[in-house]
Coordinates of C-alpha atoms in Angstrom, one line a residue:
Chain K
X1 CA 0.0 0.0 0.0
X2 CA 1.2 3.5 -0.8
X3 CA 0.1 7.0 0.0
X4 CA 0.2 9.1 -3.1
X5 CA 0.4 12.8 -2.6
X6 CA 0.1 15.0 -5.7
X7 CA 0.4 18.8 -5.8
X8 CA -1.2 20.0 -9.0
X9 CA -2.4 23.2 -10.8
X10 CA -6.0 24.1 -9.7
X11 CA -7.0 24.4 -13.3
X12 CA -6.0 20.8 -14.1
X13 CA -8.1 19.4 -11.2
X14 CA -11.1 18.4 -13.3
X15 CA -8.9 16.5 -15.8
X16 CA -7.0 14.8 -13.1
X17 CA -10.3 13.8 -11.4
X18 CA -11.5 12.3 -14.6
X19 CA -8.3 10.4 -15.2
X20 CA -8.4 8.9 -11.7
X21 CA -12.1 7.9 -11.9
X22 CA -11.4 6.4 -15.3
X23 CA -8.9 3.9 -13.8
X24 CA -11.2 3.1 -10.9
X25 CA -9.5 5.3 -8.3
X26 CA -12.3 7.1 -6.5
X27 CA -11.0 7.6 -3.0
X28 CA -9.4 11.1 -3.0
X29 CA -8.9 13.8 -0.4
X30 CA -8.1 17.2 -1.7
X31 CA -7.1 20.5 -0.1
X32 CA -6.3 24.0 -1.4
X33 CA -2.7 24.8 -0.7
X34 CA -0.1 27.4 -1.5
X35 CA 3.3 26.3 -2.6
X36 CA 6.6 27.4 -4.0
X37 CA 8.5 25.5 -6.7
X38 CA 10.3 26.7 -9.8
X39 CA 7.6 29.1 -10.9
X40 CA 8.3 32.8 -11.1
X41 CA 6.5 35.1 -8.7
X42 CA 3.3 36.8 -9.7
X43 CA 3.3 40.6 -9.6
X44 CA 0.1 42.5 -8.8
X45 CA -0.4 46.2 -8.6
X46 CA -2.8 48.0 -6.4
X47 CA -2.6 51.7 -7.1
X48 CA 1.1 52.4 -6.4
X49 CA 1.7 49.3 -4.4
X50 CA 3.4 46.3 -6.0
X51 CA 2.6 43.0 -4.4
X52 CA 4.7 39.9 -5.0
X53 CA 3.1 36.6 -4.7
X54 CA 5.8 34.0 -4.4
X55 CA 3.5 31.2 -3.3
X56 CA 1.2 29.9 -6.0
X57 CA -2.2 28.3 -5.4
X58 CA -2.1 24.6 -5.8
X59 CA -4.4 21.6 -5.1
X60 CA -3.0 18.8 -3.0
X61 CA -4.5 15.4 -3.6
X62 CA -4.0 12.5 -1.1
X63 CA -4.8 9.0 -2.4
X64 CA -4.2 5.7 -0.6
X65 CA -3.9 2.8 -3.1
X66 CA -3.0 -0.9 -3.0
X67 CA 0.3 -1.8 -4.7
X68 CA -1.3 -2.9 -7.9
X69 CA -2.7 0.6 -8.4
X70 CA 0.4 2.7 -7.7
X71 CA 1.8 2.9 -11.2
X72 CA -1.4 3.6 -13.0
X73 CA -2.4 6.2 -10.5
X74 CA 0.9 8.0 -10.9
X75 CA 0.6 7.7 -14.6
X76 CA -3.0 9.0 -14.6
X77 CA -2.1 12.0 -12.5
X78 CA 1.0 13.0 -14.3
X79 CA -0.5 12.8 -17.8
X80 CA -3.7 14.6 -16.8
X81 CA -1.9 17.3 -14.8
X82 CA 0.8 18.1 -17.3
X83 CA 0.9 21.3 -19.3
X84 CA 4.6 21.3 -20.0
X85 CA 5.2 24.6 -18.2
X86 CA 7.1 25.1 -15.0
X87 CA 4.6 24.7 -12.1
X88 CA 2.8 21.5 -13.1
X89 CA 3.5 20.1 -9.6
X90 CA 4.9 17.0 -8.0
X91 CA 3.8 13.5 -7.0
X92 CA 5.1 11.9 -3.8
X93 CA 4.7 8.2 -3.1
X94 CA 5.2 7.0 0.4
X95 CA 4.8 3.6 2.1
X96 CA 1.7 3.2 4.1
X97 CA 1.5 1.1 7.3
X98 CA -2.2 0.6 7.8
X99 CA -5.5 1.7 6.4
X100 CA -8.9 1.2 8.1
X101 CA -12.4 1.8 6.9
X102 CA -14.2 3.4 9.8
X103 CA -17.7 2.2 8.8
X104 CA -16.9 -1.5 8.7
X105 CA -13.6 -1.8 10.5
X106 CA -12.1 -3.5 7.4
X107 CA -8.3 -3.1 7.3
X108 CA -5.7 -2.6 4.6
X109 CA -6.4 -4.1 1.2
X110 CA -10.1 -4.6 2.0
X111 CA -10.4 -1.0 3.2
X112 CA -9.0 0.2 -0.1
X113 CA -11.4 -1.7 -2.3
X114 CA -14.0 0.7 -3.7
X115 CA -17.5 0.2 -2.4
X116 CA -19.0 1.0 -5.8
X117 CA -17.3 -0.6 -8.7
X118 CA -17.0 1.9 -11.5
X119 CA -19.6 1.5 -14.2
X120 CA -18.8 -0.3 -17.4
X121 CA -17.1 1.9 -20.0
X122 CA -16.6 4.8 -17.6
Chain O
X1 CA -39.4 59.6 -25.9
X2 CA -40.2 59.9 -29.5
X3 CA -43.3 62.0 -29.6
X4 CA -41.9 64.4 -27.2
X5 CA -38.8 64.6 -29.2
X6 CA -40.7 66.1 -32.1
X7 CA -41.0 69.1 -30.0
X8 CA -37.7 68.6 -28.4
X9 CA -35.8 68.4 -31.7
X10 CA -37.6 71.2 -33.3
X11 CA -36.7 73.5 -30.4
X12 CA -33.2 72.0 -30.3
X13 CA -32.3 72.7 -33.9
X14 CA -31.1 76.2 -34.5
X15 CA -33.5 76.7 -37.4
X16 CA -36.4 76.1 -35.1
X17 CA -34.9 78.3 -32.4
X18 CA -35.0 81.2 -34.8
X19 CA -38.6 80.8 -35.5
X20 CA -40.1 79.9 -32.2
X21 CA -40.5 82.2 -29.3
X22 CA -37.6 82.1 -27.0
X23 CA -37.4 78.6 -25.5
X24 CA -37.9 78.5 -21.8
X25 CA -36.2 76.3 -19.3
X26 CA -38.6 74.7 -17.0
X27 CA -36.9 74.4 -13.6
X28 CA -39.1 71.4 -12.5
X29 CA -38.3 69.5 -15.7
X30 CA -34.6 70.4 -15.4
X31 CA -34.3 69.3 -11.8
X32 CA -36.1 66.0 -12.6
X33 CA -33.9 65.3 -15.6
X34 CA -30.6 66.0 -13.7
X35 CA -31.8 63.5 -11.1
X36 CA -32.8 61.0 -13.7
X37 CA -29.4 61.2 -15.3
X38 CA -27.8 60.4 -12.0
X39 CA -30.2 57.4 -11.6
X40 CA -29.3 56.0 -15.0
X41 CA -25.6 56.5 -14.5
X42 CA -25.8 54.3 -11.4
X43 CA -27.2 51.5 -13.6
X44 CA -23.8 50.7 -15.1
X45 CA -22.2 49.9 -11.7
X46 CA -25.4 48.0 -11.0
X47 CA -24.9 46.0 -14.1
X48 CA -21.2 45.4 -13.2
X49 CA -22.4 43.8 -9.9
X50 CA -25.1 41.9 -11.6
X51 CA -22.6 40.4 -14.1
X52 CA -19.8 40.2 -11.6
X53 CA -21.7 38.0 -9.3
X54 CA -22.6 35.6 -12.1
X55 CA -19.0 34.7 -13.1
X56 CA -16.4 32.7 -11.3
X57 CA -14.3 34.5 -8.7
X58 CA -11.1 34.5 -10.8
X59 CA -12.8 36.7 -13.5
X60 CA -14.9 39.0 -11.3
X61 CA -12.7 42.1 -11.8
X62 CA -12.4 41.7 -15.5
X63 CA -16.2 41.2 -15.8
X64 CA -16.9 44.3 -13.7
X65 CA -14.3 46.3 -15.6
X66 CA -16.1 45.5 -18.8
X67 CA -19.0 47.6 -17.5
X68 CA -17.0 50.3 -15.7
X69 CA -14.6 51.0 -18.6
X70 CA -17.6 52.1 -20.7
X71 CA -18.2 54.9 -18.2
X72 CA -14.8 56.2 -19.3
X73 CA -14.4 55.3 -22.9
X74 CA -18.0 55.6 -24.2
X75 CA -18.6 58.8 -22.2
X76 CA -15.7 60.5 -23.9
X77 CA -16.6 59.3 -27.3
X78 CA -20.2 60.4 -26.8
X79 CA -19.1 63.9 -26.0
X80 CA -16.7 64.2 -28.9
X81 CA -18.6 62.4 -31.7
X82 CA -21.3 60.0 -30.6
X83 CA -23.9 62.6 -29.5
X84 CA -23.8 64.5 -32.7
X85 CA -24.0 61.3 -34.8
X86 CA -27.2 60.5 -32.9
X87 CA -28.8 63.8 -32.3
X88 CA -26.9 66.4 -34.4
X89 CA -28.8 68.2 -37.1
X90 CA -27.8 68.2 -40.8
X91 CA -27.6 64.5 -41.2
X92 CA -29.9 62.1 -43.1
X93 CA -32.5 59.5 -42.1
X94 CA -29.8 57.1 -40.9
X95 CA -27.2 59.2 -39.1
X96 CA -27.0 62.6 -37.5
X97 CA -24.8 65.4 -38.8
X98 CA -21.8 67.0 -37.3
X99 CA -23.6 70.1 -35.9
X100 CA -22.8 69.2 -32.3
X101 CA -19.2 67.8 -32.9
X102 CA -17.4 68.3 -29.6
X103 CA -20.6 69.6 -28.1
X104 CA -20.5 72.6 -30.3
X105 CA -23.6 74.8 -30.0
X106 CA -24.9 73.3 -26.8
X107 CA -23.5 75.8 -24.4
X108 CA -25.2 78.4 -22.2
X109 CA -28.7 79.1 -23.1
X110 CA -29.1 76.2 -25.5
X111 CA -32.4 74.5 -24.7
X112 CA -33.7 71.1 -25.7
X113 CA -37.4 70.9 -25.1
X114 CA -37.7 72.5 -21.7
X115 CA -34.3 71.5 -20.3
X116 CA -30.8 72.8 -20.9
X117 CA -29.2 71.0 -23.8
X118 CA -26.3 69.9 -21.5
X119 CA -28.8 68.0 -19.4
X120 CA -30.3 66.3 -22.4
X121 CA -26.7 65.4 -23.5
X122 CA -25.8 63.9 -20.2
X123 CA -29.1 62.0 -19.9
X124 CA -28.4 60.5 -23.3
X125 CA -24.8 59.8 -22.4
X126 CA -25.9 57.6 -19.5
X127 CA -27.8 55.5 -22.1
X128 CA -24.9 55.4 -24.5
X129 CA -22.6 54.2 -21.6
X130 CA -24.7 51.3 -20.4
X131 CA -25.7 49.9 -23.8
X132 CA -22.3 48.4 -24.9
X133 CA -21.7 47.4 -21.3
X134 CA -24.8 45.1 -21.5
X135 CA -23.1 43.3 -24.4
X136 CA -20.2 42.4 -22.2
X137 CA -22.3 39.7 -20.5
X138 CA -22.0 37.5 -23.6
X139 CA -18.2 37.9 -23.8
X140 CA -17.0 37.3 -20.3
X141 CA -14.2 35.0 -19.2
X142 CA -12.2 34.8 -22.5
X143 CA -11.9 38.1 -24.3
X144 CA -8.8 40.3 -24.3
X145 CA -9.6 43.5 -22.5
X146 CA -8.0 45.8 -25.0
X147 CA -9.9 44.2 -27.8
X148 CA -13.2 44.5 -25.9
X149 CA -12.5 48.3 -25.4
X150 CA -11.9 48.8 -29.1
X151 CA -15.0 46.8 -29.9
X152 CA -17.3 48.8 -27.7
X153 CA -15.8 52.1 -28.9
X154 CA -16.5 51.2 -32.5
X155 CA -19.8 49.7 -31.7
X156 CA -21.0 52.8 -29.9
X157 CA -20.1 55.1 -32.7
X158 CA -21.0 53.0 -35.7
X159 CA -24.0 51.1 -34.4
X160 CA -25.5 52.7 -31.3
X161 CA -25.4 56.3 -32.6
X162 CA -27.0 55.6 -36.0
X163 CA -29.7 53.4 -34.4
X164 CA -30.5 56.0 -31.8
X165 CA -30.7 58.6 -34.6
X166 CA -33.0 56.5 -36.7
X167 CA -35.4 55.7 -33.8
X168 CA -35.3 58.8 -31.6
X169 CA -34.2 61.7 -33.7
X170 CA -36.7 63.9 -35.6
X171 CA -35.2 63.1 -39.0
X172 CA -34.6 59.5 -38.3
X173 CA -36.0 56.8 -40.5
X174 CA -37.9 54.8 -37.9
X175 CA -39.0 57.9 -36.1
X176 CA -40.7 59.2 -39.3
X177 CA -42.1 55.7 -39.9
X178 CA -43.9 55.8 -36.5
X179 CA -42.0 53.2 -34.5
X180 CA -42.9 53.5 -30.8
X181 CA -39.9 53.0 -28.6
X182 CA -40.2 55.0 -25.4
X183 CA -36.9 54.3 -23.7
X184 CA -34.9 52.0 -25.9
X185 CA -36.5 48.6 -26.6
X186 CA -35.0 48.5 -30.1
X187 CA -32.0 50.9 -29.7
X188 CA -30.8 49.3 -26.5
X189 CA -32.5 45.9 -25.7
X190 CA -32.9 44.3 -29.1
X191 CA -29.6 45.8 -30.1
X192 CA -27.6 44.4 -27.2
X193 CA -29.3 41.1 -27.3
X194 CA -28.5 40.6 -31.0
X195 CA -25.0 42.0 -30.6
X196 CA -24.3 39.7 -27.6
X197 CA -25.4 36.6 -29.6
X198 CA -23.4 37.5 -32.7
X199 CA -20.3 38.7 -30.9
X200 CA -20.2 35.5 -28.7
X201 CA -20.5 33.5 -31.9
X202 CA -17.5 35.2 -33.5
X203 CA -15.5 35.1 -30.2
X204 CA -16.1 31.4 -29.7
X205 CA -17.0 29.4 -26.6
X206 CA -15.1 29.4 -23.4
X207 CA -12.8 26.4 -23.0
X208 CA -14.4 23.2 -21.6
X209 CA -12.3 23.7 -18.4
X210 CA -13.7 27.2 -17.9
X211 CA -17.2 26.1 -18.6
X212 CA -16.9 23.3 -16.0
X213 CA -16.1 25.9 -13.3
X214 CA -18.5 28.6 -14.6
X215 CA -20.6 28.9 -11.5
X216 CA -22.0 32.2 -10.1
X217 CA -19.5 33.0 -7.4
X218 CA -21.4 35.7 -5.5
X219 CA -25.2 35.6 -5.7
X220 CA -25.6 38.5 -3.2
X221 CA -23.8 40.6 -5.8
X222 CA -26.4 39.6 -8.4
X223 CA -29.2 40.6 -6.1
X224 CA -27.4 43.9 -5.3
X225 CA -26.9 44.6 -9.0
X226 CA -30.5 43.8 -9.8
X227 CA -31.6 46.3 -7.1
X228 CA -29.4 49.0 -8.4
X229 CA -30.6 48.4 -11.9
X230 CA -34.2 48.6 -10.9
X231 CA -33.5 51.8 -8.9
X232 CA -31.8 53.4 -11.9
X233 CA -34.3 52.1 -14.4
X234 CA -37.0 54.3 -12.8
X235 CA -34.9 57.3 -14.1
X236 CA -34.2 55.5 -17.4
X237 CA -37.9 55.1 -18.2
X238 CA -39.6 58.0 -16.4
X239 CA -36.8 60.3 -17.5
X240 CA -37.4 59.3 -21.2
X241 CA -40.5 61.5 -21.0
X242 CA -37.9 64.3 -20.8
X243 CA -40.2 66.2 -18.5
X244 CA -41.8 65.8 -15.1
X245 CA -45.3 65.1 -16.3
X246 CA -48.1 62.6 -16.6
X247 CA -46.3 60.5 -19.2
X248 CA -43.3 60.2 -16.9
X249 CA -45.7 59.1 -14.1
X250 CA -47.1 56.3 -16.4
X251 CA -43.6 55.2 -17.2
X252 CA -42.7 55.1 -13.5
X253 CA -45.7 52.9 -12.7
X254 CA -44.9 50.5 -15.6
X255 CA -41.2 50.2 -14.5
X256 CA -42.3 49.0 -11.1
X257 CA -45.2 46.7 -12.1
X258 CA -43.6 44.9 -15.1
X259 CA -40.5 43.8 -13.3
X260 CA -42.7 42.7 -10.3
X261 CA -44.8 40.6 -12.6
X262 CA -41.8 39.2 -14.5
X263 CA -40.0 38.2 -11.3
X264 CA -43.1 36.3 -10.0
X265 CA -43.6 34.7 -13.4
X266 CA -40.0 33.5 -13.5
X267 CA -40.2 32.0 -10.0
X268 CA -43.5 30.3 -10.9
X269 CA -41.9 28.7 -14.0
X270 CA -39.0 27.4 -11.9
X271 CA -41.5 25.8 -9.5
X272 CA -43.6 24.5 -12.3
X273 CA -40.5 22.8 -13.7
X274 CA -39.8 21.1 -10.3
X275 CA -37.0 23.5 -9.3
X276 CA -36.8 25.7 -6.3
X277 CA -37.7 29.4 -6.6
X278 CA -34.1 30.7 -6.9
X279 CA -32.4 34.0 -6.1
X280 CA -30.7 34.2 -9.5
X281 CA -34.1 33.5 -11.0
X282 CA -35.8 36.3 -9.1
X283 CA -33.0 38.7 -10.2
X284 CA -33.1 37.6 -13.8
X285 CA -36.9 37.7 -13.9
X286 CA -37.0 41.3 -12.6
X287 CA -34.4 42.5 -15.1
X288 CA -36.3 40.8 -17.9
X289 CA -39.4 42.8 -16.8
X290 CA -37.4 46.0 -16.9
X291 CA -36.2 45.2 -20.3
X292 CA -39.6 44.4 -21.7
X293 CA -41.3 47.5 -20.3
X294 CA -38.6 49.8 -21.7
X295 CA -40.1 50.4 -25.1
X296 CA -43.7 50.3 -23.8
X297 CA -43.7 52.4 -20.6
X298 CA -45.1 55.9 -21.3
X299 CA -47.5 54.4 -23.8
X300 CA -49.3 51.6 -21.9
X301 CA -51.6 51.2 -18.9
X302 CA -50.5 49.7 -15.6
X303 CA -52.4 46.5 -16.2
X304 CA -50.9 46.2 -19.7
X305 CA -47.4 46.6 -18.1
X306 CA -48.2 43.6 -15.9
X307 CA -49.2 41.5 -19.0
X308 CA -45.9 42.6 -20.7
X309 CA -43.9 41.5 -17.7
X310 CA -45.7 38.1 -17.5
X311 CA -45.3 37.4 -21.3
X312 CA -41.7 38.6 -21.7
X313 CA -40.6 36.7 -18.6
X314 CA -42.1 33.5 -19.9
X315 CA -40.5 33.9 -23.3
X316 CA -37.1 34.6 -21.8
X317 CA -37.4 31.7 -19.4
X318 CA -38.0 29.2 -22.1
X319 CA -35.2 30.6 -24.3
X320 CA -32.8 30.2 -21.4
X321 CA -34.0 26.6 -21.0
X322 CA -33.0 25.7 -24.6
X323 CA -29.9 27.9 -24.8
X324 CA -27.6 25.0 -25.1
X325 CA -29.1 24.3 -28.5
X326 CA -27.8 27.7 -29.7
X327 CA -24.3 27.5 -31.0
X328 CA -23.1 30.6 -29.3
X329 CA -21.6 30.8 -25.8
X330 CA -23.7 33.8 -24.7
X331 CA -22.3 33.4 -21.1
X332 CA -24.7 35.5 -19.1
X333 CA -27.8 35.2 -21.4
X334 CA -27.7 38.7 -22.9
X335 CA -29.7 37.3 -25.9
X336 CA -32.4 35.7 -23.8
X337 CA -32.8 38.5 -21.3
X338 CA -32.3 41.5 -23.5
X339 CA -32.9 40.3 -27.0
X340 CA -35.9 38.1 -26.5
X341 CA -37.5 40.3 -23.8
X342 CA -36.7 43.4 -25.7
X343 CA -38.3 42.0 -28.9
X344 CA -41.4 41.0 -27.0
X345 CA -41.6 44.4 -25.4
X346 CA -41.3 46.2 -28.8
X347 CA -44.1 44.0 -30.2
X348 CA -46.3 44.2 -27.2
X349 CA -46.0 48.0 -27.3
X350 CA -47.8 47.7 -30.7
X351 CA -50.5 45.7 -28.9
X352 CA -51.1 47.7 -25.7
X353 CA -50.1 51.3 -26.7
X354 CA -52.9 53.5 -25.5
X355 CA -53.9 57.1 -26.5
X356 CA -55.5 57.5 -23.0
X357 CA -52.1 57.1 -21.4
X358 CA -50.2 59.1 -24.0
X359 CA -52.4 61.5 -26.0
X360 CA -49.7 62.1 -28.6
X361 CA -50.1 58.6 -30.2
X362 CA -52.9 56.8 -32.0
X363 CA -52.8 53.6 -29.9
X364 CA -52.0 50.0 -30.8
X365 CA -53.8 46.8 -31.8
X366 CA -56.2 46.9 -28.8
X367 CA -57.3 50.4 -29.8
X368 CA -58.1 49.3 -33.3
X369 CA -54.8 50.2 -34.9
X370 CA -53.2 46.9 -36.1
X371 CA -50.8 48.8 -38.4
X372 CA -48.8 49.8 -35.3
X373 CA -48.0 46.2 -34.5
X374 CA -46.6 45.8 -38.0
X375 CA -44.5 48.9 -37.7
X376 CA -43.2 47.5 -34.3
X377 CA -42.3 44.2 -36.0
X378 CA -40.5 45.9 -38.9
X379 CA -38.6 48.1 -36.5
X380 CA -37.4 45.2 -34.3
X381 CA -36.4 43.1 -37.3
X382 CA -34.5 46.0 -38.7
X383 CA -32.6 46.4 -35.4
X384 CA -31.8 42.7 -35.4
X385 CA -30.5 42.8 -39.0
X386 CA -28.6 46.1 -38.7
X387 CA -26.9 45.3 -35.4
X388 CA -26.3 41.6 -36.3
X389 CA -24.4 42.4 -39.5
X390 CA -22.6 45.4 -37.9
X391 CA -21.5 43.5 -34.9
X392 CA -20.3 40.6 -37.1
X393 CA -18.2 43.0 -39.2
X394 CA -16.8 44.9 -36.2
X395 CA -15.8 41.7 -34.3
X396 CA -13.9 40.4 -37.3
X397 CA -12.2 43.8 -37.7
X398 CA -11.1 43.8 -34.1
X399 CA -9.9 40.2 -34.5
X400 CA -7.7 41.3 -37.5
X401 CA -6.3 44.3 -35.6
X402 CA -5.7 42.9 -32.1
X403 CA -7.0 39.4 -31.9
X404 CA -9.9 38.5 -29.7
X405 CA -9.0 35.9 -27.1
X406 CA -6.7 35.6 -24.2
X407 CA -4.4 32.5 -24.3
X408 CA -5.6 29.2 -23.0
X409 CA -3.4 29.5 -20.0
X410 CA -4.6 32.9 -19.1
X411 CA -8.2 31.7 -19.5
X412 CA -7.7 28.8 -17.1
X413 CA -5.9 31.1 -14.6
X414 CA -8.8 33.5 -14.7
X415 CA -8.7 36.9 -16.4
X416 CA -8.2 39.1 -13.4
X417 CA -4.5 38.2 -13.0
X418 CA -3.6 38.2 -16.7
X419 CA -5.7 41.3 -17.8
X420 CA -5.4 43.5 -14.7
X421 CA -2.7 42.1 -12.4
X422 CA -5.2 42.1 -9.6
X423 CA -7.4 39.7 -7.8
X424 CA -10.9 40.3 -6.7
X425 CA -10.2 38.4 -3.5
X426 CA -6.5 38.7 -2.8
X427 CA -4.4 35.9 -1.6
X428 CA -2.3 38.7 -0.1
X429 CA -1.5 36.6 3.0
X430 CA 1.2 34.9 1.1
X431 CA 2.4 38.0 -0.8
X432 CA 4.6 40.8 0.3
X433 CA 4.7 44.5 -0.6
X434 CA 7.9 46.3 -1.6
X435 CA 10.9 46.2 -3.8
X436 CA 13.1 43.9 -1.8
X437 CA 14.2 41.0 -4.0
X438 CA 12.2 37.9 -3.7
X439 CA 14.0 34.6 -3.9
X440 CA 12.5 34.1 -7.4
X441 CA 14.1 37.3 -8.7
X442 CA 17.2 35.2 -9.0
X443 CA 15.8 31.7 -8.9
X444 CA 18.2 29.1 -7.6
X445 CA 18.0 26.0 -9.7
X446 CA 19.6 23.1 -7.9
X447 CA 21.1 20.2 -9.9
X448 CA 20.9 16.7 -8.5
X449 CA 24.7 16.8 -8.2
X450 CA 24.9 20.0 -6.1

């Protein structure tokens, strides 16, 4: 089991979501974050005041998957999130000790099996 | 406005001035018209809030600026050239002459009707300003700001001024033909609705990514904007009598009752379709009522204005429901709300116009004058054709000169940052003010080997 953390552009979220659902990964937690990578700062002007924004808005996705799903999840995220410009984001893959589903008490692999199998042809 | 303008324009033109006894300024009319000008001016900020609330938060400033910039650009153009092209003497049936170029001959004791000519000029300026701003609703969230400004500048001079001349000026073609348009059903509403539809078609749809997140970001703004529009519209319609008199009073009543009826009707249609009565629906319905009563107020009875509100609201509601079949990304429904409701209003003026309300006219269909309905239909169709073709040509011209659309990246980022270097709702917590060098001024790129 791995915990996949992806930091992506907000404007690519809907494509990434579609790509994940397409491969049957539907368990996703997301948060709005601000981050700094290789992107240049944004300059804003309010009357005479120049404001520098060094931290860019990003979306952070956290996805726990069983080992069989790691590669295709990473693949789905990176192809859907890519624009080719600096600032497309990062994907981190970490080992995961345990997962529990609160409702049933199922653990690990069973806890990661989706409740609703994706529809045919989705 | 038109029947009164017979008198107004006669007195206004210098030839008539020589013949008539000295025109007198009526202080009551003048005070009323100055206040009405202020009311109408406030409609453009109202429109900015109405539209601003309907777009996503990353494009709110750009959307609102599309209205506000008209208060700068169009106001200037109107003073220098637009006013005389609409109301200047010495022109033909389709466009005014250059008599009042740069406001020449309007100074001091110049009188239009019973008010100083400067007041008439400013009242008309507030109409000229809001009209192109209405079109912006079709174009939001993808158009270059500079291209938009050029477009509305050209549109105002080459489409609005001639149309205003034809419908409202003494020598104008539709004026002489007997078209009834009290406050701008053809000149403003049918014109903007048509222009919105055609301009959006030339501009192209928003990207699929933008469309997915195109949700109204601040509905309280929409309601605030509707309220300001309604407030200002009282001056827009009542002031189109150009005098504080009984016709202005009739227009005032219609401008309250038609939007009230239209709002109720829109909410009822929503409920009838199994939806909830929505706040955006209430705001939209009320605006549709204001649009529809614009050509009719000053000619129709209070009960007729209620019918106009009910009918126009129903027509607009159903056009909005099938808008996805129209191959034009008219983002904020300018066509359905202004074009369709305006067209309905112009036609229904020909049905309900009453000589009891306005003794200067013959009356419409219900008073046994079916010919009026035909004139109304011809006038509205002419406005559609003239504005449609003109807008199509101007949009292509602007595309050739400046291009029309922002880049795909700018669009997905939202237009506030790329077009204005501002955000409506700043993420300033993470920014800093000042000239001190940020780390990214000289970005440090680390190699894996370092």
